[in-house]
Coordinates of C-alpha atoms in Angstrom, one line a residue:
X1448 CA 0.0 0.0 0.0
X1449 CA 1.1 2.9 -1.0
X1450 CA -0.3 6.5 -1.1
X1451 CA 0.7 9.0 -4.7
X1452 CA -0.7 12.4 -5.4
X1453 CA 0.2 13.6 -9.3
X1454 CA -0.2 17.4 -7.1
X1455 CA -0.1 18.6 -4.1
X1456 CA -2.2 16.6 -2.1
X1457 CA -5.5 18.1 -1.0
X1458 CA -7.5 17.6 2.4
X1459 CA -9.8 15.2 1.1
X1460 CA -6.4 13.3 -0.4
X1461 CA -4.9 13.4 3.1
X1462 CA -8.1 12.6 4.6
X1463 CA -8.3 9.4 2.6
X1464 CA -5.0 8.5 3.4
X1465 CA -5.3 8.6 7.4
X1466 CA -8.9 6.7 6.7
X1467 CA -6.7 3.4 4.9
X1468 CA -4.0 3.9 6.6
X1469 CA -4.4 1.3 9.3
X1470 CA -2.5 0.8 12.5
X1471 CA 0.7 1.0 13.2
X1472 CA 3.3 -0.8 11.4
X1473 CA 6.5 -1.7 13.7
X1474 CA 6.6 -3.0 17.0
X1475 CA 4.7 -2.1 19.8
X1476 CA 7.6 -2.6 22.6
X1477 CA 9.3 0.0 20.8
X1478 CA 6.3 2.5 20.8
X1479 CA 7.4 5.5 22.7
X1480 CA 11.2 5.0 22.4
X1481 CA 12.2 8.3 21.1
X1482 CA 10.8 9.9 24.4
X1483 CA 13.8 8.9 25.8
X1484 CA 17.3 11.0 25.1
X1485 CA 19.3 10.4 22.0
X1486 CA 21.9 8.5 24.2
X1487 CA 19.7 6.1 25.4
X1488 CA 18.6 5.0 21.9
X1489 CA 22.3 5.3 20.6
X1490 CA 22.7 2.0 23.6
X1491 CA 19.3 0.1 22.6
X1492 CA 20.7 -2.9 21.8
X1493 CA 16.6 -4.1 21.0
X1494 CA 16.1 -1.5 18.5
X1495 CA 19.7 -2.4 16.1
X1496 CA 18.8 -6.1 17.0
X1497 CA 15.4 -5.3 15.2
X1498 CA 17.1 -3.2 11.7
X1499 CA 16.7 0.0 13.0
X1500 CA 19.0 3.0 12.3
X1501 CA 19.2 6.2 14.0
X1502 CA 19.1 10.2 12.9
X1503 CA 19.6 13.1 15.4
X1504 CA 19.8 16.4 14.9
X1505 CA 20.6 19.2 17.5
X1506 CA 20.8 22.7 16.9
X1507 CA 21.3 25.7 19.0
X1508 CA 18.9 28.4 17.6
X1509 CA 18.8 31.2 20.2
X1510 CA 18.6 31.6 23.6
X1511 CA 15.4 32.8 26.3
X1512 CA 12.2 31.9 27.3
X1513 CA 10.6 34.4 24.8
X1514 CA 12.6 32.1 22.1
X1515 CA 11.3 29.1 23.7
X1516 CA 7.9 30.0 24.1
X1517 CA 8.2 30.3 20.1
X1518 CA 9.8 27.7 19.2
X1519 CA 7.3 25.8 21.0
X1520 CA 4.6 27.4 18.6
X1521 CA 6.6 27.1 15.9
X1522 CA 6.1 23.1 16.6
X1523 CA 2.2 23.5 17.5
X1524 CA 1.3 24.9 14.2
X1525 CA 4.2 22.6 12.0
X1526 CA 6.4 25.5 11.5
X1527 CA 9.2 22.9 11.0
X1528 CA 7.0 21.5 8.0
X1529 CA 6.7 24.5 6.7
X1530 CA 8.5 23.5 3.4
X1531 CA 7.9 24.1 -0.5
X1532 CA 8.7 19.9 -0.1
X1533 CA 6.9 18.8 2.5
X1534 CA 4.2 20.2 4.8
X1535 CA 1.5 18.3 7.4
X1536 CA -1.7 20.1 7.5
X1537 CA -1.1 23.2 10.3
X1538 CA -4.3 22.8 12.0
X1539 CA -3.5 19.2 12.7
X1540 CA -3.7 19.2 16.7
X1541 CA -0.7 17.6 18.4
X1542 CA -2.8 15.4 20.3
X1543 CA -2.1 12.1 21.5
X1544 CA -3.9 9.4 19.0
X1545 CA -4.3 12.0 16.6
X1546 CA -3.3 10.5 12.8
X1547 CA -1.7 13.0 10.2
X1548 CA -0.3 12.9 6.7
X1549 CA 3.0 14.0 5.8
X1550 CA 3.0 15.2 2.3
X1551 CA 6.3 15.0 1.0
X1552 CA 7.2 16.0 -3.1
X1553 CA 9.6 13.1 -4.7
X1554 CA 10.8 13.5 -8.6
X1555 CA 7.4 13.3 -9.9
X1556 CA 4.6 12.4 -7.4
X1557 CA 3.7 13.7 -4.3
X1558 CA 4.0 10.8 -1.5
X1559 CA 1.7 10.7 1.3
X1560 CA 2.7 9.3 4.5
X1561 CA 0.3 8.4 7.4
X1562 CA 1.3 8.6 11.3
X1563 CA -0.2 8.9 14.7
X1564 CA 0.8 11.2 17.9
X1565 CA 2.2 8.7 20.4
X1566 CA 2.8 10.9 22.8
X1567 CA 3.1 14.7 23.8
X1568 CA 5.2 16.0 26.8
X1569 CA 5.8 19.3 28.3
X1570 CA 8.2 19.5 31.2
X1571 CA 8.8 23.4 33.1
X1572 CA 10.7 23.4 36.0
X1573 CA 10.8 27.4 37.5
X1574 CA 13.6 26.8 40.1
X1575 CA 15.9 25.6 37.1
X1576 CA 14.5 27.8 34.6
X1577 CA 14.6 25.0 32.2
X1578 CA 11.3 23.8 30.2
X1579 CA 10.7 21.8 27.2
X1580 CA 8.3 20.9 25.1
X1581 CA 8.2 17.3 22.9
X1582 CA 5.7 15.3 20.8
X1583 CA 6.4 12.2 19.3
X1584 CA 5.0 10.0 16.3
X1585 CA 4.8 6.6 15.0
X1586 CA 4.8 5.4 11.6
X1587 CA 1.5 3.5 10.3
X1588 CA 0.4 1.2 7.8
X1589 CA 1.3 2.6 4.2
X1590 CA 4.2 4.7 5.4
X1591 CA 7.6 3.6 3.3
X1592 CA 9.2 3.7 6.8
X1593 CA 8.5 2.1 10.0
X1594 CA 9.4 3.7 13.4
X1595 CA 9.2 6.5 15.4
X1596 CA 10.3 10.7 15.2
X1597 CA 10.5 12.8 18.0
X1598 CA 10.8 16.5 17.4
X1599 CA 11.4 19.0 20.5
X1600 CA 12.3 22.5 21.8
X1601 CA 14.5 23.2 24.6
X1602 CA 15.6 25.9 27.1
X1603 CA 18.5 24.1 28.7
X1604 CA 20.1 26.2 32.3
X1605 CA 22.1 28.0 30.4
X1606 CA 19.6 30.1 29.1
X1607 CA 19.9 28.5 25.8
X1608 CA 17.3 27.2 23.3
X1609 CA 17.7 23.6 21.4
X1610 CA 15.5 22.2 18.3
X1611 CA 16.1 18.8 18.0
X1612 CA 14.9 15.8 16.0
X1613 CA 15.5 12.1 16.8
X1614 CA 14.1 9.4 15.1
X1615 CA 14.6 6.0 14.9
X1616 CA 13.6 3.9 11.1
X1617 CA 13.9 1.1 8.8
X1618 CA 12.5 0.2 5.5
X1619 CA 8.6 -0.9 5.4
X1620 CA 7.9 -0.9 1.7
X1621 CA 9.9 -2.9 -1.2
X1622 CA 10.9 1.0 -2.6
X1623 CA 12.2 2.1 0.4
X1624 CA 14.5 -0.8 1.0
X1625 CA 15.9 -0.5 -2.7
X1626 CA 16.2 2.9 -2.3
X1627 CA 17.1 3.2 1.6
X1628 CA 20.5 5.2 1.1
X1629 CA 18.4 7.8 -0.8
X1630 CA 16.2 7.4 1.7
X1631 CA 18.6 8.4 4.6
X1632 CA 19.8 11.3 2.9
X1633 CA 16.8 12.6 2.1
X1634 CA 16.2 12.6 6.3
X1635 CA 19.1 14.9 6.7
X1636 CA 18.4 16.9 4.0
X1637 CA 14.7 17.6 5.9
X1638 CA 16.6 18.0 8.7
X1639 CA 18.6 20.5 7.9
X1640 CA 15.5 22.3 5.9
X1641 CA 13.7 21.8 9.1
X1642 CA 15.8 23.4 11.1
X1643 CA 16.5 26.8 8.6
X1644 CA 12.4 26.7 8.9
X1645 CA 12.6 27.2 12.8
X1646 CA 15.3 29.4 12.5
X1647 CA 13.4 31.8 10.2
X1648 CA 10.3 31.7 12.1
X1649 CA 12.5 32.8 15.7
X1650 CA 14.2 35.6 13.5
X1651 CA 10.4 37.1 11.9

């Protein structure tokens, strides 16, 4: 199963896609995973065991709570989707159990990919003058991947703000695993396009 728009796909094309979609589509002791930090997944033995590769990305991309504060809208409306390439509807709610498209533009078609929220946390701590704020999602049936992406903001105690993305992935359709080194650049390249989007929507 697979999910191809000739054009941008519309609401009703993403609507369709969530409703086929299915459930999700790698293992459920892994659901979750990505809530921990980066250097706990780096030392999962279970997720290599089961194929699964790593990508983190951490960027330092200002500093305050004011920059927080937007950063962590930036995230609520899918700011960091905010790409000519790929974009998720903006008034999808981050939500736990909440299933959304990602719309992504290949060399000719437009591939839609379905996931659900897993899980949603927001952490403040006054005394430390440290908060953060985190959602999580898994891949579901019909997605060329299967796993898990966590995307976060962060104002660490040095007054400093983090955007980060881990995610952990292997192949789940017979063109992903042919084309998986594509496939993994192609994550770093939205990475890094994800991250200029954050940027530019702190510097507005």
């Amino acid at each position: 199963m697979l999910f191809l728009s000739w054009t941008r796909p519309s609401p009703q094309e993403q609507k369709a896609c969530i409703m086929k979609s299915g459930i999700f589509n790698y293992d459920s002791k892994h659901r979750g995973a990505t809530a921990k930090p980066a250097t706990s997944l780096q030392e999962d033995r279970e997720l290599s065991k089961d194929g699964f590769l790593l990508n983190h990305t951490r960027v330092l991309v200002g500093s305050g709570l004011e920059t927080f504060e937007k950063g962590k809208t930036a995230l609520q409306s899918w700011r960091h989707f905010g790409l000519d390439w790929a974009f998720v509807d903006p008034k999808t709610p981050i939500q736990s159990g909440v299933k959304f498209c990602v719309c992504v533009k290949e060399i000719l078609p437009w591939v839609m990919m379905p996931l659900q929220v897993v899980y949603v946390n927001e952490n403040r701590n006054t005394k430390m003058a440290v908060s953060s704020f985190a959602f999580g999602s898994g891949t579901l049936q019909g997605h060329l991947l299967g796993g898990e992406e966590r995307f976060s903001i962060e104002l660490d105690d040095n007054n400093q703000v983090w955007y980060e993305i881990l995610s952990f992935s292997k192949p789940a359709h017979f063109l992903s695993l042919i084309g998986y080194p594509y496939v993994r650049l192609r994550q770093k390249y939205f990475a890094h396009h994800s991250t200029e989007a954050i940027k530019k929507h702190l510097s507005a």
